[in-house]
Structures are given as C-alpha cells and as structure tokens.
Coordinates of C-alpha atoms in Angstrom, one line a residue:
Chain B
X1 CA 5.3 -15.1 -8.4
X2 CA 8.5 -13.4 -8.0
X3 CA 6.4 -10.0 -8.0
X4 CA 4.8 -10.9 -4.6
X5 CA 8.4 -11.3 -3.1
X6 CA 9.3 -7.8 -4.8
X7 CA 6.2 -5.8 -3.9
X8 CA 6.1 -2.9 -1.3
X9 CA 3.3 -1.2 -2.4
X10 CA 0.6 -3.5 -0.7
X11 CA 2.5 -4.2 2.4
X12 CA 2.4 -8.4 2.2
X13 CA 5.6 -9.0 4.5
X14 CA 6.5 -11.8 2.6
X15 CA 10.0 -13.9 3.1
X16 CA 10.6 -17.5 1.0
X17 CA 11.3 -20.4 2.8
X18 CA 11.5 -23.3 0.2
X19 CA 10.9 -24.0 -3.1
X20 CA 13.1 -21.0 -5.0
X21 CA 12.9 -23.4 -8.3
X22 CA 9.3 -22.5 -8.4
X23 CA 9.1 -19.0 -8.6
X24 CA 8.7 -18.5 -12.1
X25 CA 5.0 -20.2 -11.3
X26 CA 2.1 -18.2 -12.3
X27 CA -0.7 -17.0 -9.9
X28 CA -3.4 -15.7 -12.6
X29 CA -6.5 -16.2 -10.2
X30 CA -7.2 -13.0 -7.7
X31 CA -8.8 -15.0 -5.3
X32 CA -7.0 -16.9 -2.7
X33 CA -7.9 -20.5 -1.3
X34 CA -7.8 -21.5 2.6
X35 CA -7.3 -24.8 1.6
X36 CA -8.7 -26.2 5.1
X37 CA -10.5 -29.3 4.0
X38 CA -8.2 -30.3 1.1
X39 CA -5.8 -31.3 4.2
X40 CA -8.0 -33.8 5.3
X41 CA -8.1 -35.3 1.8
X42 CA -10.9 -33.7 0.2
X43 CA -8.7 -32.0 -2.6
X44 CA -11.4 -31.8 -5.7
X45 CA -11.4 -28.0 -5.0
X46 CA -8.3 -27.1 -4.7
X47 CA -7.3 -24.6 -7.3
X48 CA -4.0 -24.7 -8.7
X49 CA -4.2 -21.1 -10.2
X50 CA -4.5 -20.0 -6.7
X51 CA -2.4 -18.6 -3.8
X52 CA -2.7 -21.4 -1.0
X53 CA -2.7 -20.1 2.4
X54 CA -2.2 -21.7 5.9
X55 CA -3.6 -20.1 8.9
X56 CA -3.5 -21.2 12.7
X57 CA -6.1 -23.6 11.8
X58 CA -4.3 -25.3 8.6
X59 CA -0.9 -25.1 10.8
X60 CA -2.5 -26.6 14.0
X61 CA -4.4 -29.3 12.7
X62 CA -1.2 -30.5 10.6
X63 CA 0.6 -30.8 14.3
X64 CA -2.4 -32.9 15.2
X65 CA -1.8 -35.3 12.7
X66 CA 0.8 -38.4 13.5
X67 CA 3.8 -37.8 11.6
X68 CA 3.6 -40.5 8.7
X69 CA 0.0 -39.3 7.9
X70 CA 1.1 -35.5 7.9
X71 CA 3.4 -36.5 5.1
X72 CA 0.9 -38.2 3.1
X73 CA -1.7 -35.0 3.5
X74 CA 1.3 -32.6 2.7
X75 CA 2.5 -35.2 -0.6
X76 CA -1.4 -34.9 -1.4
X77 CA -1.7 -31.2 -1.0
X78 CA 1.7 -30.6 -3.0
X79 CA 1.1 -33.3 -5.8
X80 CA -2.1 -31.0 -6.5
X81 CA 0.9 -28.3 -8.4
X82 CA -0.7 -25.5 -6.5
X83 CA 1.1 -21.9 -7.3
X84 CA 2.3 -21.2 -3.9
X85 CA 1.8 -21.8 -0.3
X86 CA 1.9 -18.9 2.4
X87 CA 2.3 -19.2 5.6
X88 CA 0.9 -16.4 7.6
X89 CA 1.0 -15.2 10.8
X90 CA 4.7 -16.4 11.8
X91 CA 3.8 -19.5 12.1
X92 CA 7.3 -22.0 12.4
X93 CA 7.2 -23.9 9.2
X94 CA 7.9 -27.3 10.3
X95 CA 10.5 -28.8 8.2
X96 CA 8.2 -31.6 6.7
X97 CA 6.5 -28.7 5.1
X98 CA 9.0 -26.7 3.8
X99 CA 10.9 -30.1 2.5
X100 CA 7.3 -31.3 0.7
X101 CA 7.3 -28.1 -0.9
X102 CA 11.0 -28.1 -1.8
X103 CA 10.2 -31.5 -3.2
X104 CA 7.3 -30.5 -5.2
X105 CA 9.3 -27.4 -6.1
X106 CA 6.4 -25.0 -4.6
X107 CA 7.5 -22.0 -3.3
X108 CA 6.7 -21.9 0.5
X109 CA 6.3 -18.2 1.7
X110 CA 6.0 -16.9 5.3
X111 CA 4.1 -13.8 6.4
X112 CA 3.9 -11.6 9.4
X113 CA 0.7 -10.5 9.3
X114 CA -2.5 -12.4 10.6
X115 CA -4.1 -14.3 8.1
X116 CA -7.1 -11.9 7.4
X117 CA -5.0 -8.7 7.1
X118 CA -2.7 -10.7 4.5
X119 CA -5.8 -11.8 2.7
X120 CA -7.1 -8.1 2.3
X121 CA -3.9 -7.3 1.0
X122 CA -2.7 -10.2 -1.1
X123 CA -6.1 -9.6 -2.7
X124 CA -5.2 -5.8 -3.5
X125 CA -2.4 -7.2 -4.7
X126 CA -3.5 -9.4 -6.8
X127 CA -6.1 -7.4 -8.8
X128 CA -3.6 -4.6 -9.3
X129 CA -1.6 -7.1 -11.1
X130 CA -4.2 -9.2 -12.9
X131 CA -6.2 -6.3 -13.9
X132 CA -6.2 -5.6 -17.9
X133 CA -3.4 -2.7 -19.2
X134 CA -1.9 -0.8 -21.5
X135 CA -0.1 2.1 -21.9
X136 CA -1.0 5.3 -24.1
X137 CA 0.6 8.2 -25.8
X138 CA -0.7 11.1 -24.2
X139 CA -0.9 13.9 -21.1
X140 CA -3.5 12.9 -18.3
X141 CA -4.3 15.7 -16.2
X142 CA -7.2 16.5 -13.7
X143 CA -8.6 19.5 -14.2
X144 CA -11.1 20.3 -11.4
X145 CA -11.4 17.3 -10.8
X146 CA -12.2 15.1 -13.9
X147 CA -9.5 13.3 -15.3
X148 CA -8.8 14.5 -19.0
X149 CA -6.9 12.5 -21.2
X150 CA -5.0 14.6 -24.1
X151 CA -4.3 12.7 -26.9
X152 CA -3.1 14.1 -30.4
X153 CA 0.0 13.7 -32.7
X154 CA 3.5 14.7 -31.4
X155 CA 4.5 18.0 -31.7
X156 CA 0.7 19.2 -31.8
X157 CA 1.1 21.1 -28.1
X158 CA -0.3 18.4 -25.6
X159 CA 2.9 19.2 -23.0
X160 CA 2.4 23.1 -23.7
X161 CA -1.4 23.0 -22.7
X162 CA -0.9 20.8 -20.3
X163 CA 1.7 23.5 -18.4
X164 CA -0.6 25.9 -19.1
X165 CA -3.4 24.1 -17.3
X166 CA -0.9 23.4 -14.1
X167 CA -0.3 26.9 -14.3
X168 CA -4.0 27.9 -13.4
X169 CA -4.1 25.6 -10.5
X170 CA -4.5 21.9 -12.2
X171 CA -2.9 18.9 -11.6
X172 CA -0.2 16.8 -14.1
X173 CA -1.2 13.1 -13.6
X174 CA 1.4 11.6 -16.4
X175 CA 3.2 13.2 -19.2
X176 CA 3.6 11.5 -22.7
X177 CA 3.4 7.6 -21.6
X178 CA 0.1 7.1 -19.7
X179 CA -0.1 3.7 -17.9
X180 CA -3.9 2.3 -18.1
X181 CA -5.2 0.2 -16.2
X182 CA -9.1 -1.3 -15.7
X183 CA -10.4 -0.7 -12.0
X184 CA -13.7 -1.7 -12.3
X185 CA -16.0 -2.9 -15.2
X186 CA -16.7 0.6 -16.1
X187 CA -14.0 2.5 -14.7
X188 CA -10.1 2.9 -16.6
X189 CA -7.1 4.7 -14.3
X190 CA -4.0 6.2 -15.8
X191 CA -1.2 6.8 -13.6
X192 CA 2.5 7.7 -14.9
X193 CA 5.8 5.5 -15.2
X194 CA 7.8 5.0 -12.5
X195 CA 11.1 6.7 -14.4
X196 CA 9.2 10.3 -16.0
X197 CA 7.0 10.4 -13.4
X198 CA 6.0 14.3 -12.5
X199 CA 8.6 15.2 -15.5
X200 CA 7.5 16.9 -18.7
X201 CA 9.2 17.7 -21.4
X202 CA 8.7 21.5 -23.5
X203 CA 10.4 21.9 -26.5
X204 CA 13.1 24.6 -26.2
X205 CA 13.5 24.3 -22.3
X206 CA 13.9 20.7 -22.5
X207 CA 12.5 18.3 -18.9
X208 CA 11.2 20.0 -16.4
X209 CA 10.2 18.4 -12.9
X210 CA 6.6 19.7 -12.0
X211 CA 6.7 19.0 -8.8
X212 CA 9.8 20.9 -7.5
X213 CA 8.7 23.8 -10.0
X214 CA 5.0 24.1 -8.7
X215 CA 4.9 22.1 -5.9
X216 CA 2.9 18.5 -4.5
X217 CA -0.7 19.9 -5.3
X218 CA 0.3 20.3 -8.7
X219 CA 0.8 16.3 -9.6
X220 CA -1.3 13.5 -8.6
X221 CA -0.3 9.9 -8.8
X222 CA -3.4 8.3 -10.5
X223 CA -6.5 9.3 -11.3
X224 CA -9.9 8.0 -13.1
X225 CA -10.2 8.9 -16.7
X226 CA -13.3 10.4 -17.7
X227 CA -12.8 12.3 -20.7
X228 CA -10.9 11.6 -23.8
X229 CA -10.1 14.8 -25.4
X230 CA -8.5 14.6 -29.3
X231 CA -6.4 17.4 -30.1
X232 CA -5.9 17.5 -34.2
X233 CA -4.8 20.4 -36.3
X234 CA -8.0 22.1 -37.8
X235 CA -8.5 21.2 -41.4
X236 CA -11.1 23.2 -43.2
X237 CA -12.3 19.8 -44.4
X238 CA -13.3 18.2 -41.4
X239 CA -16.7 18.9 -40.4
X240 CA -16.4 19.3 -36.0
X241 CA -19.0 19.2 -33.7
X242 CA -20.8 22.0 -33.9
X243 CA -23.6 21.1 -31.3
X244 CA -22.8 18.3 -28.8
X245 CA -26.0 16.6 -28.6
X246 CA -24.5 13.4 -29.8
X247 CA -21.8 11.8 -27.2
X248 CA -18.8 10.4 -28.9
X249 CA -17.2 7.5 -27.1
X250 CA -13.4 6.4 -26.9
X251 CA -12.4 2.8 -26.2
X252 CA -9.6 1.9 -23.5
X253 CA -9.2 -1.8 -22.4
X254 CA -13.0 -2.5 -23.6
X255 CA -14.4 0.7 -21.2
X256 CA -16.2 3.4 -23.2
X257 CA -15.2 7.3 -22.3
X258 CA -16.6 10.5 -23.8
X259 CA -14.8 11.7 -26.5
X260 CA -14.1 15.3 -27.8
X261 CA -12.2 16.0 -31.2
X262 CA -10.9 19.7 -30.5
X263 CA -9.1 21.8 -33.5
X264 CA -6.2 23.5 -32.6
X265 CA -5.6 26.6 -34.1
X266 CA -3.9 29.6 -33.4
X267 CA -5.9 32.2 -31.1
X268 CA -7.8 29.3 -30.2
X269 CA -7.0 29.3 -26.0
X270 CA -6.8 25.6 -25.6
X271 CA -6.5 25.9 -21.9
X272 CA -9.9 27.7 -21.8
X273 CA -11.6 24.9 -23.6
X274 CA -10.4 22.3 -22.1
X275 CA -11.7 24.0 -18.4
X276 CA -14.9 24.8 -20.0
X277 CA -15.0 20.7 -21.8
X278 CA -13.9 19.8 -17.6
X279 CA -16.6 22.0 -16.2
X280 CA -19.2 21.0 -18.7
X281 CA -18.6 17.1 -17.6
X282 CA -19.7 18.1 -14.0
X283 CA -22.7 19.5 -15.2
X284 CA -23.7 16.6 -17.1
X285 CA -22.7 14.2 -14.0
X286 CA -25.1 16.3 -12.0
X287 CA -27.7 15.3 -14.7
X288 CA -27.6 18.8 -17.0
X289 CA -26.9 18.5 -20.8
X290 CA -26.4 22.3 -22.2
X291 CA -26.7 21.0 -25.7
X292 CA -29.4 19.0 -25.4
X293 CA -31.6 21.3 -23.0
X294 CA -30.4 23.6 -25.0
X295 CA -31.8 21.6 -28.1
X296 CA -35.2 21.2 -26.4
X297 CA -35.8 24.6 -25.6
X298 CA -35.7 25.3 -29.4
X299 CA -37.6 22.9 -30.5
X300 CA -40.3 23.9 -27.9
X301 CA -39.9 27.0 -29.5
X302 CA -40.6 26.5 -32.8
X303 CA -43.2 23.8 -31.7
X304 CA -45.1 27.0 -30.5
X305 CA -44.8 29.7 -32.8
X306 CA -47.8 31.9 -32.0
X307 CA -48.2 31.3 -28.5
X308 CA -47.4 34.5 -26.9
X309 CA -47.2 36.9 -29.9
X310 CA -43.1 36.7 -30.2
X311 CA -42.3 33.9 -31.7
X312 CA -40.0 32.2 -29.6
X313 CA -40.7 33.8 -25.8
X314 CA -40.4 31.4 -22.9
X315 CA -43.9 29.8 -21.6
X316 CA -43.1 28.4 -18.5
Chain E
X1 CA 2.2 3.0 -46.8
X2 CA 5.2 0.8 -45.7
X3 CA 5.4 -0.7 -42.4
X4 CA 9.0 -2.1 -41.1
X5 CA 10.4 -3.7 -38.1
X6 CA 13.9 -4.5 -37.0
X7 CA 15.4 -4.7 -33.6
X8 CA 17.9 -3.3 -32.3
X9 CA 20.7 -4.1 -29.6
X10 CA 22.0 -1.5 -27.4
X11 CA 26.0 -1.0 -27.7
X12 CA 27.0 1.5 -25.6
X13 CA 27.4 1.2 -21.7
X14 CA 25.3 3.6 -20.4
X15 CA 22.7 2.5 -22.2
X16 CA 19.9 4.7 -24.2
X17 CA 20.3 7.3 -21.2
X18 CA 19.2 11.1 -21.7
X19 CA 21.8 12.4 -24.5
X20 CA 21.3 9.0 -26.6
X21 CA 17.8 9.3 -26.3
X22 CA 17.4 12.9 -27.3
X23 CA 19.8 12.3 -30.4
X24 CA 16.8 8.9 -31.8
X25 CA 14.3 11.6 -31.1
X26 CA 15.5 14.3 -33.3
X27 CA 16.4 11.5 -36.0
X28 CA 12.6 10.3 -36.0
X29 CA 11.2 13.8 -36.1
X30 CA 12.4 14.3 -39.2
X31 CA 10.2 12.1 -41.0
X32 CA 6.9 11.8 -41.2
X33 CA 6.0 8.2 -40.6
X34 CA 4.9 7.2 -37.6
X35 CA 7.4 5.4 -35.5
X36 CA 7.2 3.5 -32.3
X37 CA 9.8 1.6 -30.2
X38 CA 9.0 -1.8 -27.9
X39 CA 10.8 -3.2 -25.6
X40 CA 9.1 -5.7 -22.9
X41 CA 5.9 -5.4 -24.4
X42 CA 6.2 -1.5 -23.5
X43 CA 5.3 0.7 -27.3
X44 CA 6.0 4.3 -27.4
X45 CA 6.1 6.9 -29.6
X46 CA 9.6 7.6 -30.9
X47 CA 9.0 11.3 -31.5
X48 CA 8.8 12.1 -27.6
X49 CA 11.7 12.0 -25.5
X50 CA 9.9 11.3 -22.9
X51 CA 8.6 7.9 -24.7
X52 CA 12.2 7.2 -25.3
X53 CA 13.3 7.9 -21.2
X54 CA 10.2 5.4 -20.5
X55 CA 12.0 2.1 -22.1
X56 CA 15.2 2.3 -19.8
X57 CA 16.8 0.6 -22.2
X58 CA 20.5 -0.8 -21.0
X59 CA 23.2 -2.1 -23.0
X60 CA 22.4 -5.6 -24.4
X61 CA 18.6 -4.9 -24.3
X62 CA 17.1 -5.0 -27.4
X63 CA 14.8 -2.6 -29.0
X64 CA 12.2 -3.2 -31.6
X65 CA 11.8 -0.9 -33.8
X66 CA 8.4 -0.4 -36.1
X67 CA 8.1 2.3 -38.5
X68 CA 4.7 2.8 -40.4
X69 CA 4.2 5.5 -43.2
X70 CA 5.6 6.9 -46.4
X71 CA 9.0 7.5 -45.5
X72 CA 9.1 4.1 -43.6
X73 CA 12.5 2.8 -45.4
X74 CA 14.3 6.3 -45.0
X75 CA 13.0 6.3 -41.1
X76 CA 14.5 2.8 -40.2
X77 CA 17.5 3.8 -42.1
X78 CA 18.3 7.1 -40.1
X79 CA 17.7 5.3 -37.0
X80 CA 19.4 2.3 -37.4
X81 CA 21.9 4.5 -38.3
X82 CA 21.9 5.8 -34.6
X83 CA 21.7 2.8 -32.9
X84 CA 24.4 0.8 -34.7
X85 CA 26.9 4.0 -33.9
X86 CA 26.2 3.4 -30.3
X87 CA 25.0 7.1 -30.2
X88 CA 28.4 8.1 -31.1
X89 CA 29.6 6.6 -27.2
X90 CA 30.9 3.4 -26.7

C-alpha cells in the first residue's frame, strides 16, 4: 500500500485522506473493483484483495442517499476490510466517508485524474509490482537487438566483454546485479538497480559510468531477455556443443530461454561470438536454423550417394 | 562442502559505502567458496563490488551472510573479521 503513495513512475496522483493506520494493508490482486452495486447493498462480490474505486457515479449516488442510510451503505462497504478506497477525479470526500474509513482504518486516497485514466494506470502499476522477481548475478546487454544475458563465475571476464561489446556499438542493460522480472507468460525483463545503474566495474580501473564515457545510446533501461549465454572456463573434460541442433533451455521465474555454454579461453574473441550467438538468434526468429538446415543438407547428401556422379553435389 | 550463515550488523556511520565495500570484496576473493550477502530479501554475490554497492547497506542494517564451499569456515571468519572492525571507520 504505502508503494502506491510512493510511486512516480506510473503517474497515479495519489494524496491520503484518512485511514494512515491502514497502510501497511496489502493489495495482491491486479485488478481493481468499481464497487458500484456493492453500495446499494449487494456486497457478495466485493473483493477485499482489491483496490476500491469511487468514480462520479459511486460519489453521486452516495449524495443521493439520505444521510442516516449513506452511513449504513458506507459501515457496509467498510465492514467488507477492503484494501483501500480511491477517490478519483477530485471528487470532495465528504467527511462521512473519510471518518467511515478512518473508523474501519481503510486508507481513503484521492486522485486527480478521471477515473478511466487512473484505472489504466493503477493497473500498470499494479502488475509491475505483483509480477513474479528475482534478481541475478550477471551482465545483460543487447546486442543488436536481442537481449543477452552473461552469466559465469566472478572474475571469469563478464564486465570486460561486456565493455568490449559497448565498444562496437552495443548497449549495457545492467552490470553484475540483473533485476528479473516476468512480463508475460513467456516473456522475462531484466533491467538494472536503481544505485549501479549504467556503472560497471573493470578490475584495475575500478567503476566506470557508461553513459557519461559512451554516451545515452550506449545503455538501455530494460530490455527482454532472450538468450542466456554461460561463460565457464574451458576444461578439456567437458564435452561442448559442437553442433547446435539441440536447443538448451535456461529457467528464470518458470520462463524457458535458449541457453549457450561458451568456453573462454585465451585467443578465443568472446565479443565475436557472442555477436555471431546475437545474430544467429535473428536468424532463427526469422525461421532459419544453420545447424539444423545445415544437418539436413547432409543427410540428403548421404541419403543420395550416387545421384549425380559426386557424391555429395547439390540436387535442387 | 560446508555451508554457513551469520548476520551481521553494520557499525560504522557511513554505512557499507564504496571504500567498506571494496575492502569485504577483496576479503571474499580470496577464497574459494562461494559467498553471497542478503539483506531485504536482495542475494548477491560477495565477490563483485558492484553486488556489494547494490545492498545500500546503512549503519544498523543487518547483513546476512552465507558462505558455501570448502573454505566456508575460513571465509566467514575473514569476513566477519571485517564487519565487526567497522571496516576499520567508526
């Protein structure tokens, strides 16, 4: 609750009027309720979990009511230990309402905005704030476009290749902490914290701001992650893909994301690869898989060995 | 494999600002265990400074710390060393 007085971000315009003991209350629905017919009595539906809000049509039919039986419908309405009331447009909070709410210790808000616009935005609100996350040890950058996260041990280079890549013209999302959060069913966004935000830090230089070194097109604030690549030192040991056919997933907040394991090694351009892994995603968005068309072609090729004379010539 | 936790109080005034923050890094990368600080439901990784800037941590907040490896005792030790001087600041 006391994050809706707090908020800028979503523009909701909100000022308290009554009922400050309550603000430790929970909202943990994202939809809102126009309570409308719950002030006529009919309160079955009226969710508790939910942000209550009055419009012209709550406010004016309340002013239509004789006074004794507006306090019984507001003692009602209260009594149902809804999570907050908000009043928008304006509206004068007549002092039975804000002294019902005071009484029920609900906090009674006011907005400025018409009902409709605060809607749209409480509801931005709310899902931003209700949505699943977690935060991740990492560098998320976008490079061309697709949003690579970098994950490997510390000390393994993520920072350094992660300059690198803003050197060639790609953009530093978050450095080291990576704040996750689910958008849609399918869809996770990192973003960085507000402190480190745009700041990196390189071993022997120490923290660097990006954007005053390379400018605004070299950060962004958020963006989708779509690849998950693993840096880990190489270890003769560890078999690595060799073909890509298969797609390796990563889990973050229950959404699956590609997954690369790439060996570091010296000599190995890291930057280059990690262009190349970007570059390749587009081409597989756009419905092309090099490793498996490339995969098909052979085995059309040694399906047809004599065809043609040469072996393995093309037949189309 | 050992895994500890203690918590930890912050002494100093300023708070676990830059300097602080840059001396529990340099004591956690000397071992090899992996360590991670919490604070408000916030984990990082204790071997990036950046990690470290992320908690904000001011004096009288309390930092949990959770090390997880082979050289988990001598870890907490060398840290808790840290913390309980105040980062040498008072």
């Amino acid at each position: 609750m006391g994050a809706l007085l707090d908020d800028q971000k979503f523009d909701l315009r909100l000022v308290l009027v009554a009922g400050a003991r309550g603000l430790s209350r929970k909202v943990s629905s994202a939809r809102i309720q126009k309570p409308g017919l719950a002030l006529a009595g009919f309160t079955e539906y009226l969710h508790r979990e939910r942000i209550q809000v009055f419009g012209n049509t709550e406010m004016s039919y309340l002013k239509t009511l004789p006074r004794e039986r507006r306090l019984e419908v507001l003692q009602a309405f209260f009594a149902q230990d809804v999570a907050c009331l908000v009043v928008t447009k304006d509206i004068e909070i007549p002092e039975d309402v804000t002294a019902a709410g005071e009484a029920a210790g609900v906090p009674v808000l006011r907005s400025s905005h018409l009902s409709s616009t605060f809607i749209e935005n409480i509801q931005s609100f709310l899902e931003d704030q209700l949505t699943a996350s977690t935060s991740m040890h990492g560098v998320l950058l976008d490079v061309l476009g697709v949003g690579i996260l970098l994950l490997g041990k510390s000390g393994i280079g993520k920072s350094e290749i992660a300059l690198d890549l803003v050197m060639r013209g790609h953009r530093l999302v978050a450095d080291d902490i990576v704040e996750v959060k689910r958008r849609t069913q399918d869809a996770v966004v990192g973003a960085g914290s507000e402190i480190i935000k745009h700041h990196m830090e390189i071993r022997g230089l120490g923290i660097i701001n990006i954007k005053d070194l390379f400018g605004v097109a070299a950060i962004r604030e958020r963006k989708k992650i779509e690849i998950v690549l693993e840096l880990c030192e190489w270890d003769p040991e560890v078999e690595y893909d060799r073909l890509g056919v298969d797609d390796r997933k990563f889990r973050i907040l229950d959404v699956e994301i590609p997954m690369l394991v790439v060996p570091v090694r010296p000599g190995r351009n890291m930057t280059t690869i990690i262009e190349v892994a970007a570059r390749n995603h587009l081409l597989k968005l756009q419905g092309h898989h090099s490793a498996r068309e490339f995969q098909e072609r052979l085995n059309r090729a040694i399906a047809l060995p004599s065809e043609g004379g040469g072996g393995g010539t093309e037949v189309e | 494999m050992g895994r500890l936790e203690r918590s930890f109080v912050i002494v100093n005034s300023l708070g676990l600002h830059a300097r602080p923050a840059a001396m529990v890094v340099q004591a956690s990368n000397r071992f090899r265990c992996e360590i991670q600080f919490e604070k408000d439901g916030l984990q990082i990784n204790a071997k990036s400074i950046m990690g470290v800037l992320t908690l904000a941590a001011a004096r009288g907040a309390s930092v949990l710390v959770i090390c997880e490896g082979d050289d988990a005792e001598q870890a907490m030790a060398a840290i808790g060393k840290v913390f309980e001087s105040g980062f040498g600041e008072r």
